[in-house]
């Protein structure tokens, strides 16, 4: 397929709601601001539609209840044609989480977004089967949450992007050094999957296998695991124990519906 394929143009406005996954970490532009799958999706949906507008309300580190309190009312007021809603991942990786209770709160927020008349796109959690054991132990939580999400989507008539079923995201090359955020190539694949779910023209296949790579030695893998625990896991745990969150002090990068030419960089609040 050709990159210049034009969108079907069923939507004139798109609002993205969520956390760091939707904000776009670690897919950075030249100026250091996050791009991510949502920006990539908006860019393609805007093709051939000069009046298309886009807002991205997502903020890194936010828990589901924070997203519901801070972002959902804003999205409701904007009344866009299309909303993406992905939340709960930071709750899942927390020290304690009841995925069934989490899903009940997600469902209530989803009902509010659907009530605006927008088409709503939601996302399952990732399959952690090939992750480090510290993350793999959360696989059951994710699976339970996912099944509840599918039930909610069926009830409310929403579309689902099945991240769990994207086997290409099980490759270590899909993940940044913190093993929580996607690389630019992986964000691109998610945007293509979202286009596919929306029934839009897709310029390339997200299923394309990664290039064959030489297997790292056991010693190298162990050294990488130790560095990950030291540089990412322990600082995260210490911050959460102190009551802090990754997104403290950050604002949405695109807080208003606007043409794509108007880019707003995510920055610390003052």
Coordinates of C-alpha atoms in Angstrom, one line a residue:
X1 CA 0.0 0.0 0.0
X2 CA 1.1 3.6 -0.5
X3 CA 1.8 6.0 2.3
X4 CA -0.4 8.7 0.6
X5 CA -3.6 6.8 1.1
X6 CA -6.3 9.2 2.3
X7 CA -8.5 8.6 5.3
X8 CA -12.2 7.8 4.9
X9 CA -12.8 11.1 6.8
X10 CA -15.7 9.9 9.0
X11 CA -14.3 12.1 11.9
X12 CA -13.6 15.8 11.9
X13 CA -12.2 15.9 15.5
X14 CA -10.3 13.5 17.7
X15 CA -9.6 13.7 21.5
X16 CA -7.1 11.3 23.1
X17 CA -7.5 10.5 26.8
X18 CA -5.0 8.6 29.0
X19 CA -1.6 8.3 30.4
X20 CA 2.0 8.1 29.1
X21 CA 1.1 5.5 26.5
X22 CA -1.3 8.0 24.9
X23 CA 1.0 11.0 25.6
X24 CA 3.6 9.3 23.5
X25 CA 6.6 8.4 25.7
X26 CA 9.3 7.4 24.4
X27 CA 8.6 8.4 20.9
X28 CA 10.1 11.9 20.8
X29 CA 10.2 14.6 18.2
X30 CA 13.4 16.6 17.4
X31 CA 12.5 19.2 20.1
X32 CA 12.2 16.5 22.7
X33 CA 8.4 16.6 23.0
X34 CA 6.4 13.3 22.8
X35 CA 4.7 12.2 19.6
X36 CA 3.4 8.7 20.0
X37 CA 0.7 6.5 18.4
X38 CA -2.1 9.1 19.0
X39 CA -0.3 11.9 17.2
X40 CA 0.6 9.5 14.4
X41 CA -3.1 8.4 14.2
X42 CA -4.3 12.0 14.2
X43 CA -1.8 12.9 11.4
X44 CA -3.3 10.1 9.2
X45 CA -6.9 10.9 10.0
X46 CA -6.3 14.5 9.1
X47 CA -5.1 13.6 5.6
X48 CA -7.4 15.3 3.1
X49 CA -9.4 17.0 5.8
X50 CA -8.3 20.6 6.3
X51 CA -10.7 21.3 9.1
X52 CA -9.7 18.3 11.2
X53 CA -8.9 19.1 14.9
X54 CA -7.1 17.1 17.5
X55 CA -6.5 17.3 21.3
X56 CA -4.4 15.1 23.4
X57 CA -5.2 15.3 27.1
X58 CA -3.0 12.4 28.3
X59 CA -0.5 12.9 31.0
X60 CA 2.2 10.5 32.0
X61 CA 1.8 8.6 35.3
X62 CA -1.9 9.3 35.8
X63 CA -4.1 6.7 37.5
X64 CA -7.5 5.9 36.3
X65 CA -9.3 8.0 38.9
X66 CA -7.1 11.0 38.0
X67 CA -7.8 10.6 34.3
X68 CA -11.6 10.4 35.1
X69 CA -11.4 13.5 37.2
X70 CA -9.1 15.6 35.1
X71 CA -9.6 14.5 31.5
X72 CA -13.0 12.9 31.0
X73 CA -15.0 16.1 31.8
X74 CA -12.8 18.1 29.3
X75 CA -13.4 15.5 26.6
X76 CA -17.1 15.5 27.3
X77 CA -17.2 19.3 26.9
X78 CA -15.3 19.2 23.6
X79 CA -17.8 16.7 22.1
X80 CA -15.5 15.4 19.4
X81 CA -16.4 12.8 16.8
X82 CA -13.8 10.3 18.0
X83 CA -12.3 9.7 21.5
X84 CA -9.6 7.2 22.4
X85 CA -9.7 6.1 26.1
X86 CA -6.8 4.1 27.5
X87 CA -6.4 4.1 31.3
X88 CA -5.7 1.8 34.2
X89 CA -2.2 0.7 33.3
X90 CA -0.6 2.7 36.1
X91 CA -3.1 1.2 38.6
X92 CA -2.3 -2.3 37.3
X93 CA 1.4 -1.9 38.0
X94 CA 0.8 -0.5 41.4
X95 CA 1.6 -2.3 44.7
X96 CA -2.1 -3.2 45.1
X97 CA -4.8 -3.4 42.5
X98 CA -8.2 -5.1 42.1
X99 CA -8.7 -5.4 38.3
X100 CA -12.4 -6.1 38.7
X101 CA -13.0 -2.9 40.7
X102 CA -10.8 -1.0 38.3
X103 CA -12.9 -2.2 35.4
X104 CA -16.1 -1.1 37.1
X105 CA -14.8 2.5 37.3
X106 CA -13.5 2.3 33.8
X107 CA -16.9 1.2 32.5
X108 CA -18.6 4.1 34.2
X109 CA -16.2 6.6 32.6
X110 CA -16.6 4.9 29.2
X111 CA -20.4 5.2 29.5
X112 CA -20.0 9.0 29.9
X113 CA -17.8 9.3 26.8
X114 CA -20.1 7.2 24.7
X115 CA -23.1 9.4 25.9
X116 CA -21.5 12.4 24.1
X117 CA -22.2 10.7 20.8
X118 CA -18.6 10.2 20.0
X119 CA -17.2 7.0 18.6
X120 CA -14.9 5.6 21.3
X121 CA -11.8 3.5 20.8
X122 CA -10.4 1.6 23.8
X123 CA -7.2 -0.5 24.3
X124 CA -6.5 -3.8 26.1
X125 CA -3.4 -4.1 28.2
X126 CA -0.2 -5.7 26.8
X127 CA 0.7 -9.4 27.1
X128 CA 3.6 -9.5 29.5
X129 CA 4.6 -13.1 28.9
X130 CA 8.1 -12.3 27.6
X131 CA 8.8 -9.5 30.2
X132 CA 11.0 -9.6 33.2
X133 CA 9.5 -11.7 36.1
X134 CA 8.8 -8.5 38.0
X135 CA 6.4 -7.4 35.3
X136 CA 5.3 -10.9 34.2
X137 CA 3.8 -11.5 37.6
X138 CA 1.2 -8.8 36.7
X139 CA 0.0 -10.8 33.7
X140 CA -3.0 -12.2 35.5
X141 CA -4.2 -8.7 36.5
X142 CA -3.9 -7.5 32.9
X143 CA -5.8 -10.5 31.6
X144 CA -8.6 -10.0 34.0
X145 CA -8.8 -6.3 33.3
X146 CA -8.8 -7.0 29.5
X147 CA -11.8 -9.4 29.7
X148 CA -13.7 -6.8 31.6
X149 CA -12.8 -4.1 29.0
X150 CA -14.0 -6.3 26.2
X151 CA -17.3 -6.8 28.0
X152 CA -17.6 -3.0 28.4
X153 CA -16.8 -2.4 24.8
X154 CA -19.5 -4.9 23.8
X155 CA -22.0 -3.3 26.1
X156 CA -21.3 0.3 24.9
X157 CA -20.6 -0.5 21.2
X158 CA -17.0 0.6 21.3
X159 CA -14.1 -0.5 19.1
X160 CA -11.2 -2.3 20.8
X161 CA -7.5 -2.2 19.9
X162 CA -6.2 -5.6 21.0
X163 CA -2.6 -4.8 22.3
X164 CA -2.5 -8.2 24.0
X165 CA -2.8 -9.9 20.6
X166 CA -0.1 -7.8 18.9
X167 CA 2.7 -10.4 19.1
X168 CA 5.2 -8.0 17.5
X169 CA 5.0 -6.0 20.8
X170 CA 6.4 -9.0 22.7
X171 CA 9.8 -8.4 21.1
X172 CA 12.2 -6.5 23.4
X173 CA 12.9 -4.0 20.6
X174 CA 9.4 -2.7 21.0
X175 CA 10.2 -1.4 24.5
X176 CA 12.3 1.5 25.7
X177 CA 15.0 1.1 28.4
X178 CA 12.4 1.5 31.2
X179 CA 10.4 -1.5 29.7
X180 CA 7.2 0.4 30.4
X181 CA 7.1 2.7 27.3
X182 CA 7.1 1.8 23.6
X183 CA 9.8 2.7 21.1
X184 CA 9.0 4.9 18.1
X185 CA 8.7 1.8 15.8
X186 CA 6.3 0.2 18.3
X187 CA 4.2 3.4 18.5
X188 CA 4.0 3.4 14.7
X189 CA 2.7 -0.2 14.8
X190 CA 0.0 0.7 17.4
X191 CA -1.1 3.6 15.2
X192 CA -1.4 1.3 12.2
X193 CA -3.4 -1.2 14.3
X194 CA -5.7 1.6 15.5
X195 CA -6.2 2.7 11.9
X196 CA -7.1 -0.9 11.0
X197 CA -9.7 -1.1 13.8
X198 CA -11.2 2.1 12.7
X199 CA -11.6 0.8 9.2
X200 CA -9.2 3.4 7.7
X201 CA -6.7 2.8 4.9
X202 CA -3.5 1.4 6.3
X203 CA -0.2 2.2 4.6
X204 CA 1.7 -0.7 5.9
X205 CA 1.2 -3.9 8.0
X206 CA 1.8 -3.7 11.7
X207 CA 2.4 -7.5 11.7
X208 CA 5.6 -7.2 9.8
X209 CA 8.2 -9.2 11.7
X210 CA 11.2 -7.5 13.3
X211 CA 14.5 -8.0 11.4
X212 CA 16.5 -11.0 12.6
X213 CA 18.8 -10.0 15.4
X214 CA 21.6 -11.8 17.2
X215 CA 20.6 -13.2 20.5
X216 CA 22.2 -11.4 23.5
X217 CA 24.3 -13.6 25.8
X218 CA 23.0 -14.6 29.3
X219 CA 25.6 -12.4 30.9
X220 CA 24.5 -9.4 28.8
X221 CA 20.8 -10.0 29.6
X222 CA 21.6 -10.3 33.3
X223 CA 23.5 -7.0 33.3
X224 CA 20.6 -5.3 31.5
X225 CA 18.1 -6.6 34.0
X226 CA 20.2 -5.4 36.9
X227 CA 20.6 -1.9 35.3
X228 CA 16.8 -1.8 34.7
X229 CA 16.1 -2.6 38.3
X230 CA 18.6 0.0 39.6
X231 CA 17.8 2.8 37.1
X232 CA 14.0 2.4 36.7
X233 CA 12.3 0.0 39.1
X234 CA 13.7 1.2 42.4
X235 CA 13.3 4.9 41.7
X236 CA 9.7 4.2 40.6
X237 CA 9.0 2.2 43.8
X238 CA 10.5 4.9 46.0
X239 CA 8.5 7.6 44.4
X240 CA 5.2 5.7 44.7
X241 CA 5.9 4.9 48.4
X242 CA 6.4 8.6 49.0
X243 CA 3.0 9.2 47.3
X244 CA 4.5 10.8 44.2
X245 CA 3.7 10.0 40.6
X246 CA 5.5 10.3 37.3
X247 CA 3.1 12.9 36.0
X248 CA 3.3 15.3 38.9
X249 CA 3.8 18.8 37.5
X250 CA 2.9 18.0 33.9
X251 CA 0.1 19.3 31.8
X252 CA -1.5 17.9 28.7
X253 CA 0.5 18.6 25.6
X254 CA -2.5 19.5 23.4
X255 CA -5.2 20.7 25.8
X256 CA -7.5 22.2 23.2
X257 CA -9.0 20.9 19.9
X258 CA -6.9 22.5 17.3
X259 CA -5.5 21.9 13.8
X260 CA -2.4 19.7 13.8
X261 CA -0.2 22.6 12.8
X262 CA -0.6 24.0 16.3
X263 CA 1.7 21.7 18.4
X264 CA 1.8 22.2 22.2
X265 CA 4.8 20.7 24.0
X266 CA 4.2 18.9 27.4
X267 CA 5.9 20.9 30.1
X268 CA 6.1 21.2 33.9
X269 CA 3.4 23.3 35.5
X270 CA 4.5 26.5 37.2

